[in-house]
Amino acid sequence: MKPSNEAELAKLVASADGPLHIQGGGTRAIGAPIQGAVLSTTGLSGVSLYEPGALTLVAGAGTPLAEVEATLAAHGQRLAFEPMDYRGMLGTKGASTIGGVVAANVSGPRRIQVGACRDSLLGVRFVDGMGRVLKNGGRVMKNVTGYDLVKLMAGSWGTLGVLTEVSLKVQAMPEAVGCVLVNGLSDVDAVAAMSAALGSPYDVSGAAHAPAGVDGHPVTMIRIEGLEASVAYRAAKLTDLLAKFGGAVLVERDPAKVAAGWAWVRDVALMQGQTGSVWRVSVKPSDGPGLVAQLRAEHPDMLVLYDWGGGLVWVQVPQGTDVRSVSFTGHATLIRGSKKTRATIPVFQPEPLPLAALSKGLRSQFDPRGILNSGLMD
């Protein structure tokens, strides 16, 4: 099913006599296998409003992400939250949609500076599980439902409603970029270095560490963006600040090389084309190295990438491995796994009973029949 407008979508949902598999571009199929008829949002496409001066864009949920980015780039602007491209990781095809990005709250390395996708989301329109059209935010900020639907829909993975339109705030592209590289640090020292950079006044927009970088050696990456003179000044100051951690410090100023390096981090290219399970673990940065050490004791050949200053840890382990079996405080999401692995291990972090009851109550309000991506987040 591929409705071409919101009214048609509402009728399809209202008349559905079984479960529906909500799908945008189909590039982020990470959950448990979903049963039901596929309902595609790709017919709800197009940028309906773009005001560069107001840094505001409104688009149909099925609009390809590439189209949104191209529209913004033509005016020297971009999506601030730097959404990841999952296709290399998951081996999927098709084109990511802006609705899919919002539904999964996809947020890249710049999250440490500007927040997540949901923090750039101004408004939403969607069809709930009863076929009702609801809207919240956008140009009319009055919330008549009692819920902050804008925040609820971001990261709901299509279980509360089918997005039809999203409104986003955007930002200008920087005049210059730079990346301070520190080579050879241990995981513990790298997290300390990233914390020092993020705690400095030098406005860092990316902080990542790869125990095995492109050349196979440890590399810690600190990104800065802005006006040319400011980037040069901050790069010099960060070089001095990070020298005390012991590794060789270099500064990359070539925009193409900086962009390629951060695309490598954003899309977790280290783990593309592999067969192991990939987990996305969110922890307190100082806890990340300890978590990795526990996992390495059992899986010495595992792959690791730290992002968000160490608060996001990507790990690749053998198929069937549940990283939640080790002790840590945080939450873990299974991003890539075999069909068997995804069917036997909860993809999303199991919620504490009070939070699970709240989530169930929300789904019963917006999808009382339980037909939208049923079972995905259970």
mmCIF file of C-alpha atoms in Angstrom:
data_model
loop_
_atom_site.group_PDB
_atom_site.id
_atom_site.type_symbol
_atom_site.label_atom_id
_atom_site.label_comp_id
_atom_site.label_asym_id
_atom_site.label_seq_id
_atom_site.Cartn_x
_atom_site.Cartn_y
_atom_site.Cartn_z
ATOM 1 C CA MET A 1 0.000 0.000 0.000
ATOM 2 C CA LYS A 2 1.339 3.394 -1.005
ATOM 3 C CA PRO A 3 -1.073 6.268 -0.284
ATOM 4 C CA SER A 4 -0.453 9.482 -2.206
ATOM 5 C CA ASN A 5 -1.906 11.859 0.378
ATOM 6 C CA GLU A 6 -2.794 12.091 4.055
ATOM 7 C CA ALA A 7 -6.521 11.537 3.573
ATOM 8 C CA GLU A 8 -5.907 8.328 1.635
ATOM 9 C CA LEU A 9 -3.516 7.147 4.328
ATOM 10 C CA ALA A 10 -6.084 7.842 7.042
ATOM 11 C CA LYS A 11 -8.700 5.756 5.211
ATOM 12 C CA LEU A 12 -6.278 2.862 4.749
ATOM 13 C CA VAL A 13 -5.388 2.806 8.445
ATOM 14 C CA ALA A 14 -8.989 3.199 9.600
ATOM 15 C CA SER A 15 -10.146 0.307 7.391
ATOM 16 C CA ALA A 16 -7.205 -2.015 8.160
ATOM 17 C CA ASP A 17 -8.357 -5.428 9.408
ATOM 18 C CA GLY A 18 -4.900 -6.627 10.410
ATOM 19 C CA PRO A 19 -1.421 -5.449 11.405
ATOM 20 C CA LEU A 20 0.431 -2.896 9.295
ATOM 21 C CA HIS A 21 4.175 -2.740 8.705
ATOM 22 C CA ILE A 22 4.934 0.991 8.472
ATOM 23 C CA GLN A 23 7.850 1.691 6.153
ATOM 24 C CA GLY A 24 9.591 4.706 4.667
ATOM 25 C CA GLY A 25 12.605 3.917 2.514
ATOM 26 C CA GLY A 26 13.171 0.577 4.241
ATOM 27 C CA THR A 27 16.784 1.432 5.101
ATOM 28 C CA ARG A 28 16.538 0.975 8.879
ATOM 29 C CA ALA A 29 15.072 -2.514 9.317
ATOM 30 C CA ILE A 30 16.605 -3.172 12.726
ATOM 31 C CA GLY A 31 13.750 -4.518 14.841
ATOM 32 C CA ALA A 32 12.251 -7.936 15.328
ATOM 33 C CA PRO A 33 10.691 -9.293 12.124
ATOM 34 C CA ILE A 34 7.399 -7.385 11.707
ATOM 35 C CA GLN A 35 4.286 -9.106 10.425
ATOM 36 C CA GLY A 36 1.595 -7.354 8.448
ATOM 37 C CA ALA A 37 0.909 -5.600 5.157
ATOM 38 C CA VAL A 38 3.559 -3.058 4.199
ATOM 39 C CA LEU A 39 2.287 0.512 4.284
ATOM 40 C CA SER A 40 4.760 2.793 2.518
ATOM 41 C CA THR A 41 4.944 6.533 3.164
ATOM 42 C CA THR A 42 7.038 7.263 0.073
ATOM 43 C CA GLY A 43 3.983 8.670 -1.746
ATOM 44 C CA LEU A 44 3.821 11.493 0.826
ATOM 45 C CA SER A 45 6.780 13.294 -0.656
ATOM 46 C CA GLY A 46 7.920 16.830 -1.306
ATOM 47 C CA VAL A 47 9.175 19.955 0.449
ATOM 48 C CA SER A 48 6.060 22.061 0.992
ATOM 49 C CA LEU A 49 7.666 25.017 2.766
ATOM 50 C CA TYR A 50 11.243 26.224 3.033
ATOM 51 C CA GLU A 51 12.175 29.599 4.454
ATOM 52 C CA PRO A 52 15.991 29.921 4.491
ATOM 53 C CA GLY A 53 15.804 33.211 6.360
ATOM 54 C CA ALA A 54 13.746 31.632 9.132
ATOM 55 C CA LEU A 55 15.837 28.420 9.120
ATOM 56 C CA THR A 56 12.633 26.387 8.748
ATOM 57 C CA LEU A 57 11.675 23.498 6.468
ATOM 58 C CA VAL A 58 8.447 21.488 6.152
ATOM 59 C CA ALA A 59 8.358 18.241 4.148
ATOM 60 C CA GLY A 60 6.212 15.205 3.582
ATOM 61 C CA ALA A 61 7.342 12.215 5.611
ATOM 62 C CA GLY A 62 8.169 10.226 2.486
ATOM 63 C CA THR A 63 10.529 12.861 1.100
ATOM 64 C CA PRO A 64 13.961 11.326 0.466
ATOM 65 C CA LEU A 65 16.562 12.552 2.941
ATOM 66 C CA ALA A 66 18.878 13.242 -0.006
ATOM 67 C CA GLU A 67 16.293 15.628 -1.479
ATOM 68 C CA VAL A 68 15.978 17.501 1.806
ATOM 69 C CA GLU A 69 19.754 17.774 2.140
ATOM 70 C CA ALA A 70 20.145 18.944 -1.471
ATOM 71 C CA THR A 71 17.450 21.596 -1.003
ATOM 72 C CA LEU A 72 19.201 22.911 2.085
ATOM 73 C CA ALA A 73 22.694 22.743 0.557
ATOM 74 C CA ALA A 74 21.575 24.934 -2.338
ATOM 75 C CA HIS A 75 21.093 27.701 0.244
ATOM 76 C CA GLY A 76 24.196 26.919 2.289
ATOM 77 C CA GLN A 77 22.245 25.162 5.025
ATOM 78 C CA ARG A 78 21.998 21.674 6.542
ATOM 79 C CA LEU A 79 20.260 19.468 9.079
ATOM 80 C CA ALA A 80 22.056 20.185 12.328
ATOM 81 C CA PHE A 81 21.779 16.664 13.782
ATOM 82 C CA GLU A 82 23.762 14.943 11.005
ATOM 83 C CA PRO A 83 21.624 11.793 10.464
ATOM 84 C CA MET A 84 23.395 8.472 9.969
ATOM 85 C CA ASP A 85 23.032 6.433 6.774
ATOM 86 C CA TYR A 86 22.249 2.865 7.881
ATOM 87 C CA ARG A 87 22.512 1.253 4.459
ATOM 88 C CA GLY A 88 26.191 0.344 4.662
ATOM 89 C CA MET A 89 25.734 -1.119 8.131
ATOM 90 C CA LEU A 90 22.608 -3.142 7.359
ATOM 91 C CA GLY A 91 23.168 -3.891 3.680
ATOM 92 C CA THR A 92 19.800 -2.350 2.816
ATOM 93 C CA LYS A 93 18.838 -0.575 -0.408
ATOM 94 C CA GLY A 94 16.472 2.238 -1.228
ATOM 95 C CA ALA A 95 16.511 5.854 -0.103
ATOM 96 C CA SER A 96 16.177 7.023 3.477
ATOM 97 C CA THR A 97 13.174 9.304 4.085
ATOM 98 C CA ILE A 98 12.939 12.281 6.400
ATOM 99 C CA GLY A 99 9.963 10.654 8.137
ATOM 100 C CA GLY A 100 12.032 7.554 8.801
ATOM 101 C CA VAL A 101 14.823 9.707 10.225
ATOM 102 C CA VAL A 102 12.360 11.337 12.626
ATOM 103 C CA ALA A 103 10.582 8.099 13.529
ATOM 104 C CA ALA A 104 13.918 6.569 14.537
ATOM 105 C CA ASN A 105 15.298 9.814 16.023
ATOM 106 C CA VAL A 106 18.452 9.289 13.956
ATOM 107 C CA SER A 107 21.207 11.538 15.297
ATOM 108 C CA GLY A 108 24.874 11.643 14.330
ATOM 109 C CA PRO A 109 28.142 12.905 15.866
ATOM 110 C CA ARG A 110 26.973 16.527 16.138
ATOM 111 C CA ARG A 111 24.408 15.526 18.755
ATOM 112 C CA ILE A 112 26.875 16.489 21.498
ATOM 113 C CA GLN A 113 26.637 20.099 20.325
ATOM 114 C CA VAL A 114 23.135 20.607 18.902
ATOM 115 C CA GLY A 115 21.072 17.798 20.416
ATOM 116 C CA ALA A 116 19.223 14.917 18.794
ATOM 117 C CA CYS A 117 16.863 14.896 15.827
ATOM 118 C CA ARG A 118 13.941 15.507 18.197
ATOM 119 C CA ASP A 119 15.572 18.762 19.304
ATOM 120 C CA SER A 120 15.381 20.087 15.723
ATOM 121 C CA LEU A 121 11.783 18.945 15.273
ATOM 122 C CA LEU A 122 9.271 21.802 15.355
ATOM 123 C CA GLY A 123 6.084 20.018 14.410
ATOM 124 C CA VAL A 124 4.483 16.818 13.138
ATOM 125 C CA ARG A 125 1.365 15.605 11.379
ATOM 126 C CA PHE A 126 0.479 11.923 11.616
ATOM 127 C CA VAL A 127 -2.291 9.362 11.386
ATOM 128 C CA ASP A 128 -2.855 7.322 14.537
ATOM 129 C CA GLY A 129 -3.924 3.684 14.744
ATOM 130 C CA MET A 130 -7.595 4.591 14.455
ATOM 131 C CA GLY A 131 -7.108 6.595 11.272
ATOM 132 C CA ARG A 132 -7.368 9.983 12.961
ATOM 133 C CA VAL A 133 -5.200 12.841 11.657
ATOM 134 C CA LEU A 134 -3.343 14.596 14.462
ATOM 135 C CA LYS A 135 -0.932 17.511 14.446
ATOM 136 C CA ASN A 136 1.240 19.266 16.981
ATOM 137 C CA GLY A 137 3.807 22.053 16.902
ATOM 138 C CA GLY A 138 4.971 23.637 13.692
ATOM 139 C CA ARG A 139 3.719 27.160 13.149
ATOM 140 C CA VAL A 140 0.929 26.638 15.693
ATOM 141 C CA MET A 141 2.611 25.807 18.983
ATOM 142 C CA LYS A 142 -0.564 25.308 21.028
ATOM 143 C CA ASN A 143 -0.689 21.770 22.436
ATOM 144 C CA VAL A 144 -4.343 20.776 22.753
ATOM 145 C CA THR A 145 -3.807 17.063 23.366
ATOM 146 C CA GLY A 146 -1.977 17.229 26.668
ATOM 147 C CA TYR A 147 0.956 15.355 25.099
ATOM 148 C CA ASP A 148 4.130 16.749 23.556
ATOM 149 C CA LEU A 149 3.513 14.826 20.355
ATOM 150 C CA VAL A 150 6.575 16.271 18.659
ATOM 151 C CA LYS A 151 8.846 14.608 21.206
ATOM 152 C CA LEU A 152 6.746 11.440 21.428
ATOM 153 C CA MET A 153 6.831 10.769 17.706
ATOM 154 C CA ALA A 154 10.614 11.150 17.464
ATOM 155 C CA GLY A 155 11.967 7.697 18.227
ATOM 156 C CA SER A 156 8.577 5.961 18.355
ATOM 157 C CA TRP A 157 9.453 3.809 15.299
ATOM 158 C CA GLY A 158 5.948 4.034 13.853
ATOM 159 C CA THR A 159 4.251 2.445 16.868
ATOM 160 C CA LEU A 160 2.205 5.521 17.834
ATOM 161 C CA GLY A 161 1.254 6.765 14.393
ATOM 162 C CA VAL A 162 2.232 7.085 10.759
ATOM 163 C CA LEU A 163 4.036 10.367 10.135
ATOM 164 C CA THR A 164 2.750 12.356 7.183
ATOM 165 C CA GLU A 165 4.616 15.660 7.571
ATOM 166 C CA VAL A 166 7.481 17.023 9.657
ATOM 167 C CA SER A 167 8.662 20.564 10.376
ATOM 168 C CA LEU A 168 12.330 21.089 11.170
ATOM 169 C CA LYS A 169 14.642 23.899 12.128
ATOM 170 C CA VAL A 170 17.888 23.875 10.152
ATOM 171 C CA GLN A 171 21.256 25.640 10.408
ATOM 172 C CA ALA A 172 23.789 27.362 8.206
ATOM 173 C CA MET A 173 26.820 25.449 6.984
ATOM 174 C CA PRO A 174 30.054 26.649 8.614
ATOM 175 C CA GLU A 175 32.622 28.707 6.753
ATOM 176 C CA ALA A 176 35.470 26.423 7.870
ATOM 177 C CA VAL A 177 36.088 23.093 9.599
ATOM 178 C CA GLY A 178 38.984 21.426 11.327
ATOM 179 C CA CYS A 179 39.746 18.156 13.047
ATOM 180 C CA VAL A 180 42.321 17.701 15.794
ATOM 181 C CA LEU A 181 43.656 14.132 15.678
ATOM 182 C CA VAL A 182 45.393 12.464 18.618
ATOM 183 C CA ASN A 183 47.084 9.188 17.739
ATOM 184 C CA GLY A 184 47.878 6.199 19.922
ATOM 185 C CA LEU A 185 45.694 6.769 22.986
ATOM 186 C CA SER A 186 44.219 3.948 25.050
ATOM 187 C CA ASP A 187 40.451 3.869 25.412
ATOM 188 C CA VAL A 188 40.652 5.310 28.931
ATOM 189 C CA ASP A 189 42.974 8.148 27.901
ATOM 190 C CA ALA A 190 40.913 8.835 24.775
ATOM 191 C CA VAL A 191 37.730 9.294 26.817
ATOM 192 C CA ALA A 192 39.627 11.602 29.173
ATOM 193 C CA ALA A 193 40.920 13.607 26.198
ATOM 194 C CA MET A 194 37.463 13.880 24.648
ATOM 195 C CA SER A 195 35.991 14.961 27.987
ATOM 196 C CA ALA A 196 38.676 17.645 28.288
ATOM 197 C CA ALA A 197 37.908 18.930 24.796
ATOM 198 C CA LEU A 198 34.161 18.942 25.397
ATOM 199 C CA GLY A 199 34.622 20.677 28.726
ATOM 200 C CA SER A 200 36.745 23.391 27.143
ATOM 201 C CA PRO A 201 35.388 26.704 25.796
ATOM 202 C CA TYR A 202 36.337 25.739 22.230
ATOM 203 C CA ASP A 203 32.876 24.653 20.989
ATOM 204 C CA VAL A 204 33.555 21.102 19.833
ATOM 205 C CA SER A 205 31.042 19.649 17.343
ATOM 206 C CA GLY A 206 32.313 16.072 17.284
ATOM 207 C CA ALA A 207 34.383 13.833 19.577
ATOM 208 C CA ALA A 208 35.062 10.221 18.607
ATOM 209 C CA HIS A 209 37.659 7.510 19.207
ATOM 210 C CA ALA A 210 38.486 4.389 17.214
ATOM 211 C CA PRO A 211 40.780 1.845 18.916
ATOM 212 C CA ALA A 212 41.499 0.733 15.344
ATOM 213 C CA GLY A 213 41.107 3.553 12.851
ATOM 214 C CA VAL A 214 41.360 3.464 9.074
ATOM 215 C CA ASP A 215 45.072 2.609 9.349
ATOM 216 C CA GLY A 216 44.504 0.059 12.115
ATOM 217 C CA HIS A 217 45.915 2.285 14.879
ATOM 218 C CA PRO A 218 44.085 4.149 17.667
ATOM 219 C CA VAL A 219 42.894 7.633 16.705
ATOM 220 C CA THR A 220 40.916 10.210 18.662
ATOM 221 C CA MET A 221 39.047 12.832 16.627
ATOM 222 C CA ILE A 222 37.914 16.271 17.790
ATOM 223 C CA ARG A 223 35.941 18.376 15.287
ATOM 224 C CA ILE A 224 35.509 22.153 15.296
ATOM 225 C CA GLU A 225 33.430 24.270 12.907
ATOM 226 C CA GLY A 226 32.762 27.957 12.340
ATOM 227 C CA LEU A 227 34.454 31.052 10.981
ATOM 228 C CA GLU A 228 37.943 30.589 9.528
ATOM 229 C CA ALA A 229 39.796 32.642 12.134
ATOM 230 C CA SER A 230 37.863 31.034 14.965
ATOM 231 C CA VAL A 231 38.559 27.489 13.754
ATOM 232 C CA ALA A 232 42.274 28.226 13.408
ATOM 233 C CA TYR A 233 42.407 29.706 16.927
ATOM 234 C CA ARG A 234 40.462 26.846 18.518
ATOM 235 C CA ALA A 235 42.501 24.195 16.692
ATOM 236 C CA ALA A 236 45.701 25.671 18.136
ATOM 237 C CA LYS A 237 44.252 25.840 21.632
ATOM 238 C CA LEU A 238 42.937 22.263 21.459
ATOM 239 C CA THR A 239 46.311 21.070 20.213
ATOM 240 C CA ASP A 240 47.909 22.510 23.343
ATOM 241 C CA LEU A 241 45.164 21.130 25.575
ATOM 242 C CA LEU A 242 45.354 17.585 24.211
ATOM 243 C CA ALA A 243 49.150 17.334 24.063
ATOM 244 C CA LYS A 244 49.247 16.339 27.746
ATOM 245 C CA PHE A 245 47.512 13.024 26.998
ATOM 246 C CA GLY A 246 50.663 11.737 25.332
ATOM 247 C CA GLY A 247 49.710 10.946 21.764
ATOM 248 C CA ALA A 248 50.926 12.639 18.606
ATOM 249 C CA VAL A 249 48.599 15.572 17.849
ATOM 250 C CA LEU A 250 47.835 16.617 14.270
ATOM 251 C CA VAL A 251 45.348 19.057 12.769
ATOM 252 C CA GLU A 252 43.448 18.346 9.538
ATOM 253 C CA ARG A 253 42.006 21.425 7.808
ATOM 254 C CA ASP A 254 41.090 20.020 4.388
ATOM 255 C CA PRO A 255 37.253 20.196 4.287
ATOM 256 C CA ALA A 256 36.917 17.109 2.076
ATOM 257 C CA LYS A 257 39.126 14.993 4.337
ATOM 258 C CA VAL A 258 37.372 16.211 7.471
ATOM 259 C CA ALA A 259 33.968 15.439 5.932
ATOM 260 C CA ALA A 260 35.104 11.963 4.870
ATOM 261 C CA GLY A 261 36.483 11.205 8.314
ATOM 262 C CA TRP A 262 33.286 12.181 10.072
ATOM 263 C CA ALA A 263 31.120 10.314 7.553
ATOM 264 C CA TRP A 264 33.239 7.274 8.485
ATOM 265 C CA VAL A 265 32.316 7.844 12.133
ATOM 266 C CA ARG A 266 28.682 8.793 11.479
ATOM 267 C CA ASP A 267 27.936 5.709 9.375
ATOM 268 C CA VAL A 268 30.132 3.369 11.468
ATOM 269 C CA ALA A 269 32.021 2.328 8.336
ATOM 270 C CA LEU A 270 34.346 0.218 10.493
ATOM 271 C CA MET A 271 31.539 -2.330 10.869
ATOM 272 C CA GLN A 272 30.176 -2.298 7.339
ATOM 273 C CA GLY A 273 30.444 -5.422 5.198
ATOM 274 C CA GLN A 274 30.823 -7.628 8.278
ATOM 275 C CA THR A 275 28.771 -10.556 9.567
ATOM 276 C CA GLY A 276 28.767 -10.027 13.347
ATOM 277 C CA SER A 277 26.030 -8.508 15.460
ATOM 278 C CA VAL A 278 26.304 -4.760 15.989
ATOM 279 C CA TRP A 279 25.117 -3.112 19.194
ATOM 280 C CA ARG A 280 24.651 0.584 19.943
ATOM 281 C CA VAL A 281 25.285 1.152 23.648
ATOM 282 C CA SER A 282 24.589 4.399 25.487
ATOM 283 C CA VAL A 283 26.553 4.854 28.728
ATOM 284 C CA LYS A 284 28.211 7.481 30.853
ATOM 285 C CA PRO A 285 31.428 8.235 28.918
ATOM 286 C CA SER A 286 33.724 7.203 31.760
ATOM 287 C CA ASP A 287 31.971 3.796 31.894
ATOM 288 C CA GLY A 288 32.564 2.974 28.222
ATOM 289 C CA PRO A 289 36.117 1.585 28.474
ATOM 290 C CA GLY A 290 35.082 -0.696 31.340
ATOM 291 C CA LEU A 291 32.180 -2.079 29.311
ATOM 292 C CA VAL A 292 34.475 -2.675 26.345
ATOM 293 C CA ALA A 293 37.064 -4.397 28.565
ATOM 294 C CA GLN A 294 34.416 -6.797 29.889
ATOM 295 C CA LEU A 295 33.290 -7.672 26.372
ATOM 296 C CA ARG A 296 36.861 -8.004 25.066
ATOM 297 C CA ALA A 297 37.609 -10.596 27.736
ATOM 298 C CA GLU A 298 35.146 -12.885 25.940
ATOM 299 C CA HIS A 299 35.487 -11.537 22.397
ATOM 300 C CA PRO A 300 39.068 -10.326 21.854
ATOM 301 C CA ASP A 301 38.500 -9.675 18.138
ATOM 302 C CA MET A 302 35.431 -7.455 18.587
ATOM 303 C CA LEU A 303 35.303 -4.090 16.799
ATOM 304 C CA VAL A 304 34.671 -0.874 18.760
ATOM 305 C CA LEU A 305 33.932 2.757 17.944
ATOM 306 C CA TYR A 306 33.270 5.496 20.502
ATOM 307 C CA ASP A 307 31.187 8.559 19.566
ATOM 308 C CA TRP A 308 29.553 11.428 21.491
ATOM 309 C CA GLY A 309 32.683 11.850 23.613
ATOM 310 C CA GLY A 310 32.459 8.202 24.679
ATOM 311 C CA GLY A 311 28.766 8.271 25.586
ATOM 312 C CA LEU A 312 27.859 6.182 22.533
ATOM 313 C CA VAL A 313 29.753 2.921 22.065
ATOM 314 C CA TRP A 314 29.333 0.843 18.911
ATOM 315 C CA VAL A 315 30.474 -2.771 19.297
ATOM 316 C CA GLN A 316 30.547 -5.669 16.850
ATOM 317 C CA VAL A 317 30.462 -9.104 18.452
ATOM 318 C CA PRO A 318 29.738 -12.655 17.199
ATOM 319 C CA GLN A 319 26.166 -13.400 16.135
ATOM 320 C CA GLY A 320 23.905 -14.305 19.034
ATOM 321 C CA THR A 321 25.911 -12.358 21.620
ATOM 322 C CA ASP A 322 23.812 -10.338 24.064
ATOM 323 C CA VAL A 323 25.966 -7.452 25.339
ATOM 324 C CA ARG A 324 23.452 -6.908 28.124
ATOM 325 C CA SER A 325 24.881 -10.025 29.785
ATOM 326 C CA VAL A 326 27.768 -7.945 31.173
ATOM 327 C CA SER A 327 27.333 -5.427 33.964
ATOM 328 C CA PHE A 328 26.894 -1.775 32.986
ATOM 329 C CA THR A 329 24.567 1.151 33.586
ATOM 330 C CA GLY A 330 22.941 2.398 30.416
ATOM 331 C CA HIS A 331 20.994 0.892 27.554
ATOM 332 C CA ALA A 332 21.829 -1.165 24.496
ATOM 333 C CA THR A 333 20.068 -1.534 21.148
ATOM 334 C CA LEU A 334 20.687 -4.380 18.715
ATOM 335 C CA ILE A 335 21.247 -2.651 15.380
ATOM 336 C CA ARG A 336 22.388 -5.536 13.197
ATOM 337 C CA GLY A 337 21.737 -9.214 13.793
ATOM 338 C CA SER A 338 20.606 -12.338 12.027
ATOM 339 C CA LYS A 339 16.880 -13.065 11.862
ATOM 340 C CA LYS A 340 17.348 -15.642 14.625
ATOM 341 C CA THR A 341 19.252 -13.187 16.812
ATOM 342 C CA ARG A 342 16.606 -10.484 16.344
ATOM 343 C CA ALA A 343 13.840 -12.956 17.100
ATOM 344 C CA THR A 344 15.410 -14.247 20.330
ATOM 345 C CA ILE A 345 17.129 -11.192 21.870
ATOM 346 C CA PRO A 346 15.103 -8.022 22.602
ATOM 347 C CA VAL A 347 16.216 -5.437 20.067
ATOM 348 C CA PHE A 348 15.472 -2.494 22.345
ATOM 349 C CA GLN A 349 16.558 -2.210 25.972
ATOM 350 C CA PRO A 350 13.889 -3.828 28.202
ATOM 351 C CA GLU A 351 12.174 -1.065 30.162
ATOM 352 C CA PRO A 352 11.713 -0.998 33.945
ATOM 353 C CA LEU A 353 8.158 -2.001 34.859
ATOM 354 C CA PRO A 354 6.861 1.543 35.598
ATOM 355 C CA LEU A 355 8.264 2.863 32.308
ATOM 356 C CA ALA A 356 6.988 -0.171 30.401
ATOM 357 C CA ALA A 357 3.509 0.449 31.790
ATOM 358 C CA LEU A 358 3.705 4.086 30.678
ATOM 359 C CA SER A 359 4.825 3.073 27.177
ATOM 360 C CA LYS A 360 2.037 0.511 26.932
ATOM 361 C CA GLY A 361 -0.476 3.131 28.044
ATOM 362 C CA LEU A 362 0.688 5.554 25.362
ATOM 363 C CA ARG A 363 0.407 2.910 22.655
ATOM 364 C CA SER A 364 -3.092 2.015 23.855
ATOM 365 C CA GLN A 365 -4.091 5.685 23.498
ATOM 366 C CA PHE A 366 -2.736 6.179 20.003
ATOM 367 C CA ASP A 367 -3.056 2.639 18.618
ATOM 368 C CA PRO A 368 -5.720 0.830 20.672
ATOM 369 C CA ARG A 369 -5.993 -1.962 18.084
ATOM 370 C CA GLY A 370 -2.243 -2.608 18.212
ATOM 371 C CA ILE A 371 -1.849 -2.668 14.432
ATOM 372 C CA LEU A 372 1.080 -0.269 13.877
ATOM 373 C CA ASN A 373 4.461 -2.056 13.755
ATOM 374 C CA SER A 374 3.083 -4.445 16.331
ATOM 375 C CA GLY A 375 5.728 -6.157 18.476
ATOM 376 C CA LEU A 376 8.611 -3.992 17.268
ATOM 377 C CA MET A 377 9.373 -2.421 20.641
ATOM 378 C CA ASP A 378 8.004 -5.131 22.960
#
